[in-house]
Coordinates of C-alpha atoms in Angstrom, one line a residue:
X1 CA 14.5 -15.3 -36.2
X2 CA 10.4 -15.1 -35.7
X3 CA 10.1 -14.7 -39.8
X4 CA 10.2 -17.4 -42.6
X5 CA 10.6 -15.9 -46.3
X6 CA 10.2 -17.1 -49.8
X7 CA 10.7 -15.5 -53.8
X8 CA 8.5 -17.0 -56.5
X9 CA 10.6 -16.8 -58.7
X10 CA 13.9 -15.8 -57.1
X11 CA 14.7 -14.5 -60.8
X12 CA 12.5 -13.3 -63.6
X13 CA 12.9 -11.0 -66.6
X14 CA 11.1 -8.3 -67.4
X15 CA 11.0 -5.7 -71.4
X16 CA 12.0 -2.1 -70.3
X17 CA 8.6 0.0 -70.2
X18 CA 7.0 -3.4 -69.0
X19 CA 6.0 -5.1 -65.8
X20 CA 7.4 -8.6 -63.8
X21 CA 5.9 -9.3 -61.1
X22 CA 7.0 -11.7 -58.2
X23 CA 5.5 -13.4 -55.4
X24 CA 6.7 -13.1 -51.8
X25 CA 5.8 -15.5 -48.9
X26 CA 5.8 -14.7 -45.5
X27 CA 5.4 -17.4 -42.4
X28 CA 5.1 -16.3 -38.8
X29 CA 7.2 -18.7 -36.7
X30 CA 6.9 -16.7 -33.4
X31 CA 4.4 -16.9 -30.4
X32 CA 2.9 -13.9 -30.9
X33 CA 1.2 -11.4 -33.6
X34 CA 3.4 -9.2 -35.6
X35 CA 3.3 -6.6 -38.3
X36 CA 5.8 -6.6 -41.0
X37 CA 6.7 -3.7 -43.1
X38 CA 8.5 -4.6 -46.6
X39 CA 11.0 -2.1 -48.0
X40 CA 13.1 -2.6 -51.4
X41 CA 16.4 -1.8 -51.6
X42 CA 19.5 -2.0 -54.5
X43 CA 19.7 -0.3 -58.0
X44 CA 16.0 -1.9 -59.0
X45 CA 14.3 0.0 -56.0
X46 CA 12.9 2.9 -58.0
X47 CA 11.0 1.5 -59.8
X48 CA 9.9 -1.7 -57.7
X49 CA 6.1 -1.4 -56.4
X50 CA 5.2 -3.3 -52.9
X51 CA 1.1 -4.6 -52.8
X52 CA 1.1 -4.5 -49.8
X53 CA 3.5 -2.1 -48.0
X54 CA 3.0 -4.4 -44.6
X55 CA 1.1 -7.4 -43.4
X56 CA -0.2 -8.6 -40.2
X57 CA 0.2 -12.4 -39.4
X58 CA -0.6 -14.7 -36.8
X59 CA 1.8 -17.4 -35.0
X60 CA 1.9 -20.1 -37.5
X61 CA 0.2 -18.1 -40.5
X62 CA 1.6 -17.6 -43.8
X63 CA 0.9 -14.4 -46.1
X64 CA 1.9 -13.4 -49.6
X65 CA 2.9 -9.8 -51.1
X66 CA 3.6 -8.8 -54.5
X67 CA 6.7 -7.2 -55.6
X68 CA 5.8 -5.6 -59.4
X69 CA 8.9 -4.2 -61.5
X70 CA 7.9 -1.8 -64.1
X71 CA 11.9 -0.6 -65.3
X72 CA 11.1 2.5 -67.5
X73 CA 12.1 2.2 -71.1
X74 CA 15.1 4.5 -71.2
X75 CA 19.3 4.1 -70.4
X76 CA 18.7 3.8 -66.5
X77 CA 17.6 0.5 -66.9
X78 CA 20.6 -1.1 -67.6
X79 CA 20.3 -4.2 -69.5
X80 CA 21.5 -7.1 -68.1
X81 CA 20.8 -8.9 -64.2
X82 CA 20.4 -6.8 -61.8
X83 CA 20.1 -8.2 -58.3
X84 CA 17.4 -6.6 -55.8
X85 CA 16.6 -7.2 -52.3
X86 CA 13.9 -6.7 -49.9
X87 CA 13.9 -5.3 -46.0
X88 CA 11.0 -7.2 -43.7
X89 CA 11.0 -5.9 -40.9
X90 CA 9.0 -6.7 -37.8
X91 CA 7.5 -4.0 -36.0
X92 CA 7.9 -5.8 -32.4
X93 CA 11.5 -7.2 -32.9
X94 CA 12.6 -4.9 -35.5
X95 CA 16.5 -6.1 -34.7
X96 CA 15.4 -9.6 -36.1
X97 CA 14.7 -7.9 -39.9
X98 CA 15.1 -10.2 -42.6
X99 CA 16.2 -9.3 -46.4
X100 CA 15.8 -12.2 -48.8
X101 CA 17.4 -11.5 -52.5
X102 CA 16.7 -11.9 -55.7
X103 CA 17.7 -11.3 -59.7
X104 CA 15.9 -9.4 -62.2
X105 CA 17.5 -9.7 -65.7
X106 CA 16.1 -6.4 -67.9
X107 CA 16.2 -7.2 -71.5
X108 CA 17.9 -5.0 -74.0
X109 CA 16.4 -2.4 -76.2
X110 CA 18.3 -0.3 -79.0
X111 CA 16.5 3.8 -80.2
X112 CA 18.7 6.3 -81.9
X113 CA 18.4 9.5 -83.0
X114 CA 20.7 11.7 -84.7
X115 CA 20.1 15.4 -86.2
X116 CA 22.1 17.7 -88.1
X117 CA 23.8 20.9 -86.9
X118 CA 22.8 22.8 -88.4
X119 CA 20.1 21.4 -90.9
X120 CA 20.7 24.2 -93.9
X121 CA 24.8 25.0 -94.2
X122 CA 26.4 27.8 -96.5
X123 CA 29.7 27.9 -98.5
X124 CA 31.4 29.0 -101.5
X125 CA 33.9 26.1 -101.4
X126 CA 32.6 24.2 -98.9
X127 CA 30.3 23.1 -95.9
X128 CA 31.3 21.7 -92.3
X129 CA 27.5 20.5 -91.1
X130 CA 27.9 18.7 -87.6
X131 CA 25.8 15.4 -86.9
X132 CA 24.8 14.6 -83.3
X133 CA 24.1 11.3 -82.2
X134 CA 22.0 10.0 -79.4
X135 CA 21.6 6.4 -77.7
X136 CA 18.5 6.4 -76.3
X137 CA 18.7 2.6 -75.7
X138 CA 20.5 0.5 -72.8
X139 CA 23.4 -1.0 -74.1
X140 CA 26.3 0.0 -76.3
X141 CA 25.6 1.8 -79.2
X142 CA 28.3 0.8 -82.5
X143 CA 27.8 2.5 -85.4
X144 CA 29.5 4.0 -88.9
X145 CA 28.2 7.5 -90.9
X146 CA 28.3 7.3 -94.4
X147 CA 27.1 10.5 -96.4
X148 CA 25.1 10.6 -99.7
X149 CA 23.6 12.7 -102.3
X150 CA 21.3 11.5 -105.1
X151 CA 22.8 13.3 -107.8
X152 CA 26.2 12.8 -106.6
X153 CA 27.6 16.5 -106.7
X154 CA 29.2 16.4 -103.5
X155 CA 32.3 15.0 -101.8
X156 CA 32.5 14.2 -98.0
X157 CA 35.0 13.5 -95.1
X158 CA 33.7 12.7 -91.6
X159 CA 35.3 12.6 -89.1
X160 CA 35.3 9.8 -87.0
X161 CA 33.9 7.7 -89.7
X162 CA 32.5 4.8 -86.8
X163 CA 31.6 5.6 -83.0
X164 CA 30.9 3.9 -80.1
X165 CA 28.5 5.0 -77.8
X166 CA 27.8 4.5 -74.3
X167 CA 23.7 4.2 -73.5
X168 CA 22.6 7.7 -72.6
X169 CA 25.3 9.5 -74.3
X170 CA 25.7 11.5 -77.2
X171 CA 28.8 11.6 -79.8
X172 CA 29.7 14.6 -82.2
X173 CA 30.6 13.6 -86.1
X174 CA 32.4 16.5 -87.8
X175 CA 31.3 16.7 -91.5
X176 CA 33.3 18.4 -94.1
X177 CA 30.9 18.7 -97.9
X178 CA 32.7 19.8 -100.9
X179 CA 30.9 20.4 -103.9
X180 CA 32.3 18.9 -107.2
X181 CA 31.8 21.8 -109.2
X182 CA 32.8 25.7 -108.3
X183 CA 30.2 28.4 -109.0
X184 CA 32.2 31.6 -109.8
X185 CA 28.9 33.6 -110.8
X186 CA 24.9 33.1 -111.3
X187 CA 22.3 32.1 -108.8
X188 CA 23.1 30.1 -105.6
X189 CA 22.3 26.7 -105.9
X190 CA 21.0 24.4 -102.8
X191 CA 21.7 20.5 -103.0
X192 CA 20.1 18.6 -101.1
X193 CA 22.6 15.6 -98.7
X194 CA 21.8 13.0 -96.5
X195 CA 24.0 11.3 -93.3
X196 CA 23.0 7.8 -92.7
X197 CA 24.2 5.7 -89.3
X198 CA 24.8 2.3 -90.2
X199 CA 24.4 -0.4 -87.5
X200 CA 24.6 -3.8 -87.8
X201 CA 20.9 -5.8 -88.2
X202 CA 19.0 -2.2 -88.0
X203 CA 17.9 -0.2 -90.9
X204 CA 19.9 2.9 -91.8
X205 CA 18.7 6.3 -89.9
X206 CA 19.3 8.8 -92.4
X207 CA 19.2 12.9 -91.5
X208 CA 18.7 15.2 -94.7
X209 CA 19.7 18.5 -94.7
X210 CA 20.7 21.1 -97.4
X211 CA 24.2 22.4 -98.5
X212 CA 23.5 26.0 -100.4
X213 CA 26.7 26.4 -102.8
X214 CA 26.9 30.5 -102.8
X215 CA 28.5 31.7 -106.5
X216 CA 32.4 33.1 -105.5
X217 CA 32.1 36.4 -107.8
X218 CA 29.0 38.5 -106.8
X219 CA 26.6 39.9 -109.5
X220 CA 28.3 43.5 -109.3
X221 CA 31.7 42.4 -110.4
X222 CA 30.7 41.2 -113.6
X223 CA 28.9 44.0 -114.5
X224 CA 32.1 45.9 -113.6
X225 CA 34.9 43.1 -114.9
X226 CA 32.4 43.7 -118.6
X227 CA 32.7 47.7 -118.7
X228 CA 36.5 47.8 -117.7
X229 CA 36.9 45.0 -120.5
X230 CA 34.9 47.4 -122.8
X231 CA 36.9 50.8 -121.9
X232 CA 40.3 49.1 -122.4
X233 CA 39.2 47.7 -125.9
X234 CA 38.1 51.7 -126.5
X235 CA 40.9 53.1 -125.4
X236 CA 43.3 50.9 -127.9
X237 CA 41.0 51.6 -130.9
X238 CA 41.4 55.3 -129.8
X239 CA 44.9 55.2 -129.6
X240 CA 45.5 53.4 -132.6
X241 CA 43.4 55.6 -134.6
X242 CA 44.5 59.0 -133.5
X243 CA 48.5 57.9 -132.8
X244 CA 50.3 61.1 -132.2
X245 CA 53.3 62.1 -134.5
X246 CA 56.6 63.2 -132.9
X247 CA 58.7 65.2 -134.9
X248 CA 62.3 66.4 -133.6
X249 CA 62.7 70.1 -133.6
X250 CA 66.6 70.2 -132.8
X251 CA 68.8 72.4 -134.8
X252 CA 72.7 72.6 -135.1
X253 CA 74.3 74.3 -132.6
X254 CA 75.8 77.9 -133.6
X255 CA 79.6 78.8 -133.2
X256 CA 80.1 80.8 -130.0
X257 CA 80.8 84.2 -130.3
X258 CA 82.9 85.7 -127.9
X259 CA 81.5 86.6 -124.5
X260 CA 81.5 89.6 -122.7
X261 CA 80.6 90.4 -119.6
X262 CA 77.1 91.9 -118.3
X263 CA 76.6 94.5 -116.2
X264 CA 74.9 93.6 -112.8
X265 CA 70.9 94.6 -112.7
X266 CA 69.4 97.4 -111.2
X267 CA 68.0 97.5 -107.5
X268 CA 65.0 98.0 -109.1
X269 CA 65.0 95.1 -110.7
X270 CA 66.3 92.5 -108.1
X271 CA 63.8 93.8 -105.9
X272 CA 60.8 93.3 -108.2
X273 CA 62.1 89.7 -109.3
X274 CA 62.1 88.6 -105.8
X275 CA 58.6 89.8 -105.4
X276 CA 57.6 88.5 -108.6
X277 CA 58.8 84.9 -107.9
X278 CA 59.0 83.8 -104.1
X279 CA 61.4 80.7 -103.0
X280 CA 59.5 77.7 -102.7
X281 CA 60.6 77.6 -99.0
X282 CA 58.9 80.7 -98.1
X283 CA 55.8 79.4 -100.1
X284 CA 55.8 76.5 -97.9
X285 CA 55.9 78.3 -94.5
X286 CA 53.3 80.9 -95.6
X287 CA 51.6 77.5 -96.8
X288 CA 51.7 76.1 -93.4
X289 CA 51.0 79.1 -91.5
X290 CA 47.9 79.7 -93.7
X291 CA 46.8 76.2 -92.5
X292 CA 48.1 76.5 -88.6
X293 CA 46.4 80.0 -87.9
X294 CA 43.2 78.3 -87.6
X295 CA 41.4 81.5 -89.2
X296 CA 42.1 85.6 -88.2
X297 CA 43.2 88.1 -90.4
X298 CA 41.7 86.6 -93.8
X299 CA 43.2 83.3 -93.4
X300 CA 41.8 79.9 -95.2
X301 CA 39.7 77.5 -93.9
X302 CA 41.9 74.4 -92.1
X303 CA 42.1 71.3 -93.9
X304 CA 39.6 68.3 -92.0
X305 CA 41.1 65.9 -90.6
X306 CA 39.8 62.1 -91.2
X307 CA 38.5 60.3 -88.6
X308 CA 40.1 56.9 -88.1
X309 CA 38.3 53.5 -88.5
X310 CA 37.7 51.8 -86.0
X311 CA 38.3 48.1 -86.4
X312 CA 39.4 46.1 -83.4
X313 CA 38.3 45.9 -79.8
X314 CA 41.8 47.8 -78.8
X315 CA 41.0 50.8 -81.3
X316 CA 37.6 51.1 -79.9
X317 CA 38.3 50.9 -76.0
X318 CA 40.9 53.4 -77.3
X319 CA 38.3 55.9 -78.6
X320 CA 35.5 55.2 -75.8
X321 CA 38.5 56.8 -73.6
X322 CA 39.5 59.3 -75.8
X323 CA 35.6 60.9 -76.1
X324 CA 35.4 61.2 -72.7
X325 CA 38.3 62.6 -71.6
X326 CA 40.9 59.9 -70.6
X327 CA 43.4 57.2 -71.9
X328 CA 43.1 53.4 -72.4
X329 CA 44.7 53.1 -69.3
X330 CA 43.8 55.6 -66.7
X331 CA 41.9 54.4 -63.7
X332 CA 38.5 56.8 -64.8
X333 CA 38.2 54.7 -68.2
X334 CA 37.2 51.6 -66.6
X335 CA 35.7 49.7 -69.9
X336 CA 35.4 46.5 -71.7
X337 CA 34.8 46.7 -75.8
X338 CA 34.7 43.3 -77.5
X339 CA 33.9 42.0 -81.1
X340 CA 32.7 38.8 -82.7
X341 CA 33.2 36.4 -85.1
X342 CA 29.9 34.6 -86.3
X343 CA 29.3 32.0 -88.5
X344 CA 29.2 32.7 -91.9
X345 CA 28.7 36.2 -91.5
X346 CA 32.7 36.7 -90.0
X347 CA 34.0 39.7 -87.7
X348 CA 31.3 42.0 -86.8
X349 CA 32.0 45.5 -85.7
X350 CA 33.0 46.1 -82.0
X351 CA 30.9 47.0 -79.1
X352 CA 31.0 47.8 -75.5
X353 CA 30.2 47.9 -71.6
X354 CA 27.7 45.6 -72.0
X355 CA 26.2 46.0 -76.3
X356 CA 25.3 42.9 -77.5
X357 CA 28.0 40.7 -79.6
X358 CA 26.8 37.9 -81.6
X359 CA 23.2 37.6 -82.6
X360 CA 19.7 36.6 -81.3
X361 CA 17.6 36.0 -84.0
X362 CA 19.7 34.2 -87.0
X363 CA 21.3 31.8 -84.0
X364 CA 24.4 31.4 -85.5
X365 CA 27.4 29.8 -83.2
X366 CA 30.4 32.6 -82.2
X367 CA 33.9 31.3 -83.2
X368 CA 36.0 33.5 -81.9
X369 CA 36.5 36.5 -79.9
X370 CA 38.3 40.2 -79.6
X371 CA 38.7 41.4 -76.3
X372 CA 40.1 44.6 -74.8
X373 CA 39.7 46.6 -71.4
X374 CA 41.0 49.4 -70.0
X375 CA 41.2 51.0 -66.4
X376 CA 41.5 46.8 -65.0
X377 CA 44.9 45.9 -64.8
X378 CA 44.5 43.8 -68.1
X379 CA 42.5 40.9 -69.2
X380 CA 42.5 36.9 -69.4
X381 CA 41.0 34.7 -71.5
X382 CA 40.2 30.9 -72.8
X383 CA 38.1 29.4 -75.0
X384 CA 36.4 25.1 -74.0
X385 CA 35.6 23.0 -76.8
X386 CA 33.8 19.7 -75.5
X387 CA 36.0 17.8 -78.3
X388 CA 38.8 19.1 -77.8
X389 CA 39.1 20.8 -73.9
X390 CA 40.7 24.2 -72.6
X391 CA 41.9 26.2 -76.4
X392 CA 45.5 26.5 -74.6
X393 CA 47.0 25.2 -71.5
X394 CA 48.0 29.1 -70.3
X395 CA 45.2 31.6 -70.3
X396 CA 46.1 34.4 -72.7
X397 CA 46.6 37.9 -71.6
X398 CA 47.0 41.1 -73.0
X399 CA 47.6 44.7 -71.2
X400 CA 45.2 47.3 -70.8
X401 CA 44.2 48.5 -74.6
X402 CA 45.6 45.5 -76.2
X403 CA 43.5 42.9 -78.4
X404 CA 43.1 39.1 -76.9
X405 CA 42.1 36.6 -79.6
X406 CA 40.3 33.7 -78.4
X407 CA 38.7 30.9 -80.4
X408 CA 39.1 29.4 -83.9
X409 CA 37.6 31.8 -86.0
X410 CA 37.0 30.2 -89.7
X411 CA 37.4 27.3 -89.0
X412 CA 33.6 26.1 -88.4
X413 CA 34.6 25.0 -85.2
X414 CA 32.6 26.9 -81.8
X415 CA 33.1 27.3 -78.7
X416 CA 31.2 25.7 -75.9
X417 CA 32.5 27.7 -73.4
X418 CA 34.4 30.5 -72.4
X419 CA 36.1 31.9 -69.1
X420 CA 37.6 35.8 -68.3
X421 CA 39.5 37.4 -65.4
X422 CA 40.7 41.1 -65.4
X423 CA 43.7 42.5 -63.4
X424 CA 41.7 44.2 -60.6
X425 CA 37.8 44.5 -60.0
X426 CA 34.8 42.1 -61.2
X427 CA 33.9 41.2 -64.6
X428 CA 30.0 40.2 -65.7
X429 CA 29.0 38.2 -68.4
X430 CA 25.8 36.9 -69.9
X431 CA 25.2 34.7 -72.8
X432 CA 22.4 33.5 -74.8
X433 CA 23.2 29.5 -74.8
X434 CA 21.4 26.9 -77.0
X435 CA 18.8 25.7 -75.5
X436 CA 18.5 27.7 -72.4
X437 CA 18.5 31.4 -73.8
X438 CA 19.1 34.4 -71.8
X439 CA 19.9 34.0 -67.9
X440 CA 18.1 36.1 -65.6
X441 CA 21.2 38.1 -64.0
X442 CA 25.0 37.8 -65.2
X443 CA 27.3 35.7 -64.0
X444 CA 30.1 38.1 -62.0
X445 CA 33.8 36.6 -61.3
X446 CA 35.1 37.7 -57.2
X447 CA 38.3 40.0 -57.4
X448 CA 41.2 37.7 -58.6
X449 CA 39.4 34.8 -60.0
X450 CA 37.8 34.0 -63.2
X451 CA 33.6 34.0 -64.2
X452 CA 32.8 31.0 -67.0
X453 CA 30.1 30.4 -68.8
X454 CA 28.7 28.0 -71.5
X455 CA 29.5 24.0 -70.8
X456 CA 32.4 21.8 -70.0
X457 CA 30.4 18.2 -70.7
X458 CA 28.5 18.5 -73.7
X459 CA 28.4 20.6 -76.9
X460 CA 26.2 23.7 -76.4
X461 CA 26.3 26.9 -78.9
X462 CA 26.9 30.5 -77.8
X463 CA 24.8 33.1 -79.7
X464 CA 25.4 36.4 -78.1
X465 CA 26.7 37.7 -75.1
X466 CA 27.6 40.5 -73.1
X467 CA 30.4 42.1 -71.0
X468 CA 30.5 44.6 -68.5
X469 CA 33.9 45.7 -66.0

């Protein structure tokens, strides 16, 4: 070895966003001039700054390099010791490389931040607000949420009351607000709440946000409850004061006389009753006939026929098909229709090949989903929620014009993700995802497997999206 080495210090300690610096000593102890380059390496190498990257030394001279450590102030620099090392290594023996070691213990930092999902929730009876919290900080977040109201007009359970947080992660609190006192008409009334995170020496980090309590019974149906309530109380008075009389008009029954027997009627006569008073079978079938004839000869106009309603993804693939032709199973009706639930609005009205489910604008989270295909062999589907995984361990299925639920609808709780595979063929999908928006092209499955989209690690909302077979 032609290299003599030396830490000043060998350990230090050093604030995340600040800067340690240590000395490094170098001593030739060879016969002839070399050039050393110094490289750091271990988990502190990032952000570790060599002054200067080499140095030239004579036999028997001694030189010095700094080694500054400037850990940035954020969950990668993990609090603790953290043991570093450098690489000298001599440019004309560079088998003879040296690597002295060292300790640098980064001190420990705490930064939170939590925010409501979303800020402004809506209810008749209640209000299921989500609160997301982040440790920004290096070490081990513990915490409790406690929720508040300065009129106290509301009740809460949250769920989990205390979490434990690993540094750069984030942990979900599901909130459920119930207001103390039920609105059945009037205005809607907003009341204002807070979430606090309680940590132990740290002040509390409250998030406000705003429950609006919606009345139960809408404007309209008082109006209509009041006049009902008025035309009964008319009706009685009516009735009481105009009370019809019934008065019997049966009389006692003669003696027979005796009876004798009457002669049959005339031809005549038979034939002009029979005209006079058809059977009311033959009325029926001249009835029908009138109806069937579809016009000609003087006949009525037919009776329209009402279209149906179209509700569910399965009745509208069904009528896509039937306007053009086919059947919700015939191999030229290759379609997808699908419908959405949406928070606090509920089932919207389903779309197809490729309409827009959801919204855009009001970025309210989809709950649950109607699908239905035809001309594919059938469809699969699953809904991932980051809290809870996969909605079922078996995909559901359903036939071609059949209705596959996915989700929880009503129940406040969203999916993050969600993954579909049809019986033969591709399927495309696009989704407008929180923070990220609209991709630029869908995301197509191969033949026989399934396309997914959304988020399998961390909570993200789905907006609207798009289908297309």
């Amino acid at each position: 070895m032609s290299i003599w080495t030396s830490l000043e210090p060998a350990s230090t300690t050093v604030d995340p966003g600040g800067t340690a610096t240590v000395r490094l000593r170098l001593r030739n102890t060879g016969d002839v001039v070399d050039e050393y380059r110094i490289v750091p390496v271990g988990p502190v190498a990032p952000w570790t700054t060599v002054e200067p990257p080499t140095i030239r030394l004579y036999p028997g001279t001694t030189g010095t390099v700094q080694l500054v450590f400037t850990p940035p102030r954020s969950p990668d620099a993990t609090a603790g010791p953290n043991p570093y090392a450098v690489q000298i290594i001599p440019t004309e023996h560079p088998e003879a490389t040296t690597v002295p070691e060292g300790n640098l213990t980064v001190t420990p930092f705490t930064e939170v931040r939590a925010e409501l999902v979303p800020p402004t929730c809506r209810g008749r009876f209640r209000g299921r607000p989500r609160l997301a919290v982040d440790n920004l900080g290096n070490v081990r977040l513990t915490a409790s949420i406690t929720g508040g109201d300065n009129r106290e007009q509301l009740s809460y359970e949250i769920h989990p009351g205390n979490v434990q947080i690993e540094p750069g992660r984030a942990a979900f609190v599901r909130t459920t607000l119930r207001p103390h006192r039920i609105t059945w008409f009037g205005q809607k009334e907003t009341r204002p709440f807070a979430l606090s995170v309680l940590r132990s020496g740290a002040e509390p980090l409250a998030v406000a946000g705003n429950y609006v309590q919606q009345r139960v019974m809408p404007r309209w149906l008082l109006t209509v409850v009041s006049l009902l309530a008025t035309l009964a109380v008319a009706f009685v008075l009516l009735w009481v004061a105009f009370q019809p009389h019934v008065q019997s008009l049966a009389q006692e029954q003669v003696a027979p006389v005796a009876a004798t027997e009457l002669p049959p009627p005339s031809p005549t006569a038979v034939a002009t009753t029979a005209a006079a008073a058809p059977t009311p079978t033959a009325s029926a079938s001249a009835t029908r006939a009138a109806s069937s004839s579809g016009g000609g000869g003087g006949g009525g106009a037919p009776t329209p026929k009402a279209s149906p309603t179209i509700v569910t993804a399965g009745q509208a693939v069904a009528a896509l098909n039937a306007s053009l032709g086919g059947n919700a199973g015939s191999a030229m009706g290759r379609h997808i229709c699908y419908r959405a639930y949406v928070s606090d609005i509920g089932w919207q009205k389903p779309v197809c090949d490729s309409s827009l489910a959801g919204t855009t604008a009001a970025t309210l989270p989809i709950e649950g989903l109607d699908l239905a295909v035809s001309g594919t062999g059938g469809v699969c589907a699953n809904g991932y929620d980051t809290n809870t995984g996969w909605e079922r361990s078996s995909w559901l299925c359903a036939v071609d014009g059949g209705d596959l639920y996915i989700g929880k609808p009503g129940t406040g709780s969203w999916m993050d993700g969600i993954g579909i595979s049809v019986g033969s063929g591709t399927a495309c999908a696009s989704a407008d995802l929180q923070g990220s928006g609209w991709p630029q092209n869908p995301t197509c499955t191969t033949p026989g497997h399934w396309v997914f989209f959304g988020s399998l690690s961390y909570s993200v909302r789905i907006y609207g999206l798009t289908f297309t077979v």
